[in-house]
């Protein structure tokens, strides 16, 4: 088994953190997206979409999509649970994971892609679209602050994949110039809790 990875990219990082929480070690193959290494014919043959992470199993089966890869590991090694244990917990984690992915991670990623000069080689940049997404991410962080007032983790009482997605989004926000404002104290407290877990270094 091997995981095609890029240490600078936030989606592969989500998988690395998930694996670290589970205590699973998978050999990594580094592909530098910023250098265009993911678009070579050899890499396109592995993943025509040209996006990472990609997990290749020993029988040659390939999985892309961060959450699909995480789900695979959750099912083969349920402990510690990161996607909910009961049907209700699983639905709640999924709900929050999707919210964090679509409402926070994506706007931050789109803002970076459309505003950061080095990304011009990967994206037809539209500045206004970048700015709209920046504003969307900033608003969502404000709402997240209210949501975190009454619970320790994004999906409730337990750390989950929703926290991994949100933390990777916020860390990527540093490159996208979308910092967490000091007034968002609940987000700051939560961030201190999740970012000091050993897995955050993965
Ligand atoms: N929906 C995919 C998105 C993967 C993705 O966009 N990965 C980025 C790195 S964080 C990538 O490979 N970008 C390369 C490109 O867009 O050319 C997932 O969740 O895995």
CSV table of C-alpha atoms and ligand atoms in Angstrom, one decimal:
chain,number,residue,atom,x,y,z
A,1,UNK,CA,0.0,0.0,0.0
A,2,UNK,CA,1.2,3.5,-0.7
A,3,UNK,CA,-0.2,7.0,-0.4
A,4,UNK,CA,0.6,9.6,-3.0
A,5,UNK,CA,1.2,12.8,-1.0
A,6,UNK,CA,2.4,16.4,-1.1
A,7,UNK,CA,3.5,17.7,2.2
A,8,UNK,CA,2.4,21.3,1.3
A,9,UNK,CA,-1.2,20.4,0.1
A,10,UNK,CA,-4.1,20.4,2.6
A,11,UNK,CA,-6.1,17.4,1.3
A,12,UNK,CA,-3.2,14.8,1.6
A,13,UNK,CA,-2.6,16.3,5.0
A,14,UNK,CA,-6.1,15.4,6.1
A,15,UNK,CA,-5.3,11.8,5.3
A,16,UNK,CA,-1.9,11.9,7.0
A,17,UNK,CA,-3.5,13.2,10.2
A,18,UNK,CA,-6.3,10.7,10.0
A,19,UNK,CA,-3.8,7.9,9.8
A,20,UNK,CA,-1.7,9.3,12.6
A,21,UNK,CA,-4.8,9.4,14.9
A,22,UNK,CA,-5.4,5.7,14.0
A,23,UNK,CA,-1.7,4.8,14.5
A,24,UNK,CA,-1.5,3.5,10.9
A,25,UNK,CA,1.7,3.9,9.0
A,26,UNK,CA,1.5,3.9,5.2
A,27,UNK,CA,4.6,4.6,2.9
A,28,UNK,CA,4.3,8.0,1.3
A,29,UNK,CA,5.2,8.9,-2.3
A,30,UNK,CA,5.9,12.6,-2.6
A,31,UNK,CA,4.5,14.4,-5.7
A,32,UNK,CA,5.1,18.2,-5.7
A,33,UNK,CA,1.9,19.8,-7.1
A,34,UNK,CA,3.5,23.3,-7.3
A,35,UNK,CA,6.1,21.9,-9.6
A,36,UNK,CA,3.4,20.3,-11.8
A,37,UNK,CA,4.7,16.8,-11.0
A,38,UNK,CA,1.0,15.6,-10.6
A,39,UNK,CA,0.2,16.3,-14.2
A,40,UNK,CA,2.9,14.2,-15.9
A,41,UNK,CA,1.6,11.4,-18.1
A,42,UNK,CA,2.8,8.8,-15.6
A,43,UNK,CA,0.8,10.4,-12.8
A,44,UNK,CA,-2.2,11.1,-15.0
A,45,UNK,CA,-2.3,7.4,-15.7
A,46,UNK,CA,-2.7,6.8,-12.0
A,47,UNK,CA,-5.3,9.5,-11.5
A,48,UNK,CA,-6.7,11.2,-14.6
A,49,UNK,CA,-8.2,13.9,-12.4
A,50,UNK,CA,-4.7,14.9,-11.4
A,51,UNK,CA,-5.5,15.5,-7.8
A,52,UNK,CA,-4.0,14.1,-4.6
A,53,UNK,CA,-4.2,12.3,-2.2
A,54,UNK,CA,-4.3,8.9,-3.9
A,55,UNK,CA,-4.1,5.6,-2.1
A,56,UNK,CA,-2.8,2.6,-4.0
A,57,UNK,CA,-3.6,-0.8,-2.4
A,58,UNK,CA,-1.3,-3.8,-2.8
A,59,UNK,CA,-3.5,-5.3,-5.4
A,60,UNK,CA,-3.3,-2.2,-7.5
A,61,UNK,CA,-6.7,-0.8,-6.6
A,62,UNK,CA,-6.6,3.0,-6.4
A,63,UNK,CA,-8.7,5.3,-4.3
A,64,UNK,CA,-8.9,9.0,-4.6
A,65,UNK,CA,-11.0,11.5,-2.7
A,66,UNK,CA,-9.8,12.3,0.8
A,67,UNK,CA,-13.0,11.3,2.7
A,68,UNK,CA,-13.3,8.0,0.7
A,69,UNK,CA,-9.7,7.1,1.7
A,70,UNK,CA,-10.4,8.0,5.3
A,71,UNK,CA,-13.6,5.9,5.3
A,72,UNK,CA,-11.6,2.9,4.1
A,73,UNK,CA,-9.2,3.2,7.0
A,74,UNK,CA,-12.1,3.8,9.4
A,75,UNK,CA,-13.8,0.6,8.3
A,76,UNK,CA,-10.7,-1.6,8.4
A,77,UNK,CA,-9.6,-0.1,11.8
A,78,UNK,CA,-12.6,1.4,13.7
A,79,UNK,CA,-10.5,2.4,16.7
A,80,UNK,CA,-10.2,5.2,17.7
A,81,UNK,CA,-13.4,6.2,15.9
A,82,UNK,CA,-13.1,9.3,13.8
A,83,UNK,CA,-16.3,9.0,11.8
A,84,UNK,CA,-18.8,8.3,14.6
A,85,UNK,CA,-19.6,5.0,16.3
A,86,UNK,CA,-23.4,4.8,16.3
A,87,UNK,CA,-25.6,5.5,13.3
A,88,UNK,CA,-26.6,8.9,14.8
A,89,UNK,CA,-23.0,9.8,15.6
A,90,UNK,CA,-21.9,8.8,12.1
A,91,UNK,CA,-24.6,11.0,10.5
A,92,UNK,CA,-23.6,13.9,12.8
A,93,UNK,CA,-19.9,13.6,12.0
A,94,UNK,CA,-20.8,13.4,8.3
A,95,UNK,CA,-23.0,16.4,8.5
A,96,UNK,CA,-20.2,18.5,10.2
A,97,UNK,CA,-17.4,17.1,8.0
A,98,UNK,CA,-19.4,18.2,4.9
A,99,UNK,CA,-20.1,21.6,6.4
A,100,UNK,CA,-16.5,22.1,7.2
A,101,UNK,CA,-15.4,20.9,3.7
A,102,UNK,CA,-17.9,22.8,1.6
A,103,UNK,CA,-18.4,25.9,3.7
A,104,UNK,CA,-14.8,26.5,5.1
A,105,UNK,CA,-12.2,24.4,3.4
A,106,UNK,CA,-13.4,25.0,-0.2
A,107,UNK,CA,-13.8,28.8,0.1
A,108,UNK,CA,-10.3,29.0,1.6
A,109,UNK,CA,-8.8,26.7,-1.1
A,110,UNK,CA,-10.6,28.7,-3.8
A,111,UNK,CA,-9.5,32.0,-2.4
A,112,UNK,CA,-5.9,30.7,-2.4
A,113,UNK,CA,-6.2,29.3,-6.0
A,114,UNK,CA,-7.6,32.5,-7.4
A,115,UNK,CA,-5.5,35.1,-5.5
A,116,UNK,CA,-2.1,33.6,-4.8
A,117,UNK,CA,0.4,34.4,-7.6
A,118,UNK,CA,2.1,31.0,-7.6
A,119,UNK,CA,-1.2,29.3,-8.3
A,120,UNK,CA,-1.6,31.1,-11.7
A,121,UNK,CA,0.1,28.1,-13.3
A,122,UNK,CA,-2.6,25.7,-12.0
A,123,UNK,CA,-5.7,28.0,-12.3
A,124,UNK,CA,-7.3,30.5,-14.6
A,125,UNK,CA,-7.4,33.1,-11.8
A,126,UNK,CA,-10.5,35.3,-11.3
A,127,UNK,CA,-9.6,37.9,-8.7
A,128,UNK,CA,-13.2,38.7,-7.7
A,129,UNK,CA,-14.1,35.0,-7.3
A,130,UNK,CA,-11.1,34.7,-5.0
A,131,UNK,CA,-12.3,37.7,-3.0
A,132,UNK,CA,-15.8,36.4,-2.7
A,133,UNK,CA,-14.5,33.1,-1.4
A,134,UNK,CA,-12.2,34.9,1.1
A,135,UNK,CA,-15.2,36.8,2.5
A,136,UNK,CA,-17.3,33.6,2.6
A,137,UNK,CA,-14.6,31.9,4.6
A,138,UNK,CA,-14.3,34.8,7.0
A,139,UNK,CA,-18.1,34.8,7.6
A,140,UNK,CA,-18.1,31.0,8.1
A,141,UNK,CA,-15.3,31.4,10.8
A,142,UNK,CA,-17.5,33.8,12.6
A,143,UNK,CA,-20.4,31.3,12.6
A,144,UNK,CA,-18.0,28.5,13.7
A,145,UNK,CA,-17.2,30.6,16.7
A,146,UNK,CA,-20.8,30.6,17.8
A,147,UNK,CA,-21.1,26.9,17.1
A,148,UNK,CA,-18.0,26.1,19.2
A,149,UNK,CA,-19.3,28.1,22.2
A,150,UNK,CA,-21.1,25.0,23.6
A,151,UNK,CA,-19.0,22.0,22.5
A,152,UNK,CA,-15.4,21.0,22.6
A,153,UNK,CA,-15.2,19.6,19.1
A,154,UNK,CA,-16.8,20.4,15.8
A,155,UNK,CA,-19.2,17.4,15.7
A,156,UNK,CA,-19.8,17.4,19.5
A,157,UNK,CA,-18.0,15.8,22.4
A,158,UNK,CA,-15.5,13.8,20.4
A,159,UNK,CA,-12.6,14.6,18.1
A,160,UNK,CA,-13.5,13.6,14.5
A,161,UNK,CA,-12.7,13.9,10.8
A,162,UNK,CA,-14.7,17.2,10.9
A,163,UNK,CA,-12.0,18.7,13.2
A,164,UNK,CA,-9.3,17.4,10.9
A,165,UNK,CA,-10.9,19.1,7.9
A,166,UNK,CA,-11.5,22.4,9.8
A,167,UNK,CA,-8.0,22.5,11.2
A,168,UNK,CA,-6.4,21.8,7.8
A,169,UNK,CA,-8.6,24.5,6.3
A,170,UNK,CA,-7.5,27.1,9.0
A,171,UNK,CA,-3.8,26.2,8.6
A,172,UNK,CA,-4.1,26.6,4.9
A,173,UNK,CA,-5.9,29.9,5.5
A,174,UNK,CA,-2.5,31.2,6.7
A,175,UNK,CA,-1.2,30.9,3.1
A,176,UNK,CA,-4.5,32.3,1.8
A,177,UNK,CA,-4.2,35.3,4.2
A,178,UNK,CA,-7.4,34.3,6.0
A,179,UNK,CA,-6.3,34.3,9.7
A,180,UNK,CA,-8.6,33.6,12.6
A,181,UNK,CA,-9.4,36.9,14.1
A,182,UNK,CA,-8.5,37.2,17.8
A,183,UNK,CA,-12.1,38.0,18.7
A,184,UNK,CA,-13.1,34.5,17.7
A,185,UNK,CA,-12.1,33.1,21.1
A,186,UNK,CA,-14.0,29.8,20.8
A,187,UNK,CA,-12.4,29.0,17.5
A,188,UNK,CA,-9.0,29.9,19.0
A,189,UNK,CA,-9.6,27.6,22.0
A,190,UNK,CA,-10.7,24.8,19.9
A,191,UNK,CA,-7.8,25.3,17.5
A,192,UNK,CA,-5.3,25.2,20.5
A,193,UNK,CA,-6.9,21.8,21.5
A,194,UNK,CA,-6.7,20.2,18.1
A,195,UNK,CA,-3.5,21.6,16.8
A,196,UNK,CA,-1.5,20.4,19.8
A,197,UNK,CA,-2.5,16.8,19.2
A,198,UNK,CA,0.6,14.9,18.0
A,199,UNK,CA,-1.3,14.0,14.8
A,200,UNK,CA,-1.3,17.6,13.8
A,201,UNK,CA,2.4,17.3,12.9
A,202,UNK,CA,1.7,14.6,10.4
B,1,LIG,N1,-12.0,16.3,-3.8
B,1,LIG,C1,-10.6,15.9,-3.7
B,1,LIG,C2,-9.8,17.2,-3.9
B,1,LIG,C3,-8.3,16.9,-4.0
B,1,LIG,C4,-7.5,18.1,-4.4
B,1,LIG,O1,-8.0,19.1,-5.0
B,1,LIG,N2,-6.2,18.1,-4.1
B,1,LIG,C5,-5.4,19.1,-4.4
B,1,LIG,C6,-4.3,19.2,-3.4
B,1,LIG,S1,-4.9,19.8,-1.8
B,1,LIG,C7,-4.7,18.9,-5.7
B,1,LIG,O2,-4.4,17.8,-6.0
B,1,LIG,N3,-4.6,19.9,-6.6
B,1,LIG,C8,-3.9,19.8,-7.8
B,1,LIG,C9,-4.6,20.6,-8.9
B,1,LIG,O3,-5.7,21.0,-8.7
B,1,LIG,O4,-4.0,20.7,-10.0
B,1,LIG,C10,-10.3,15.3,-2.4
B,1,LIG,O5,-11.0,15.5,-1.4
B,1,LIG,O6,-9.4,14.5,-2.3
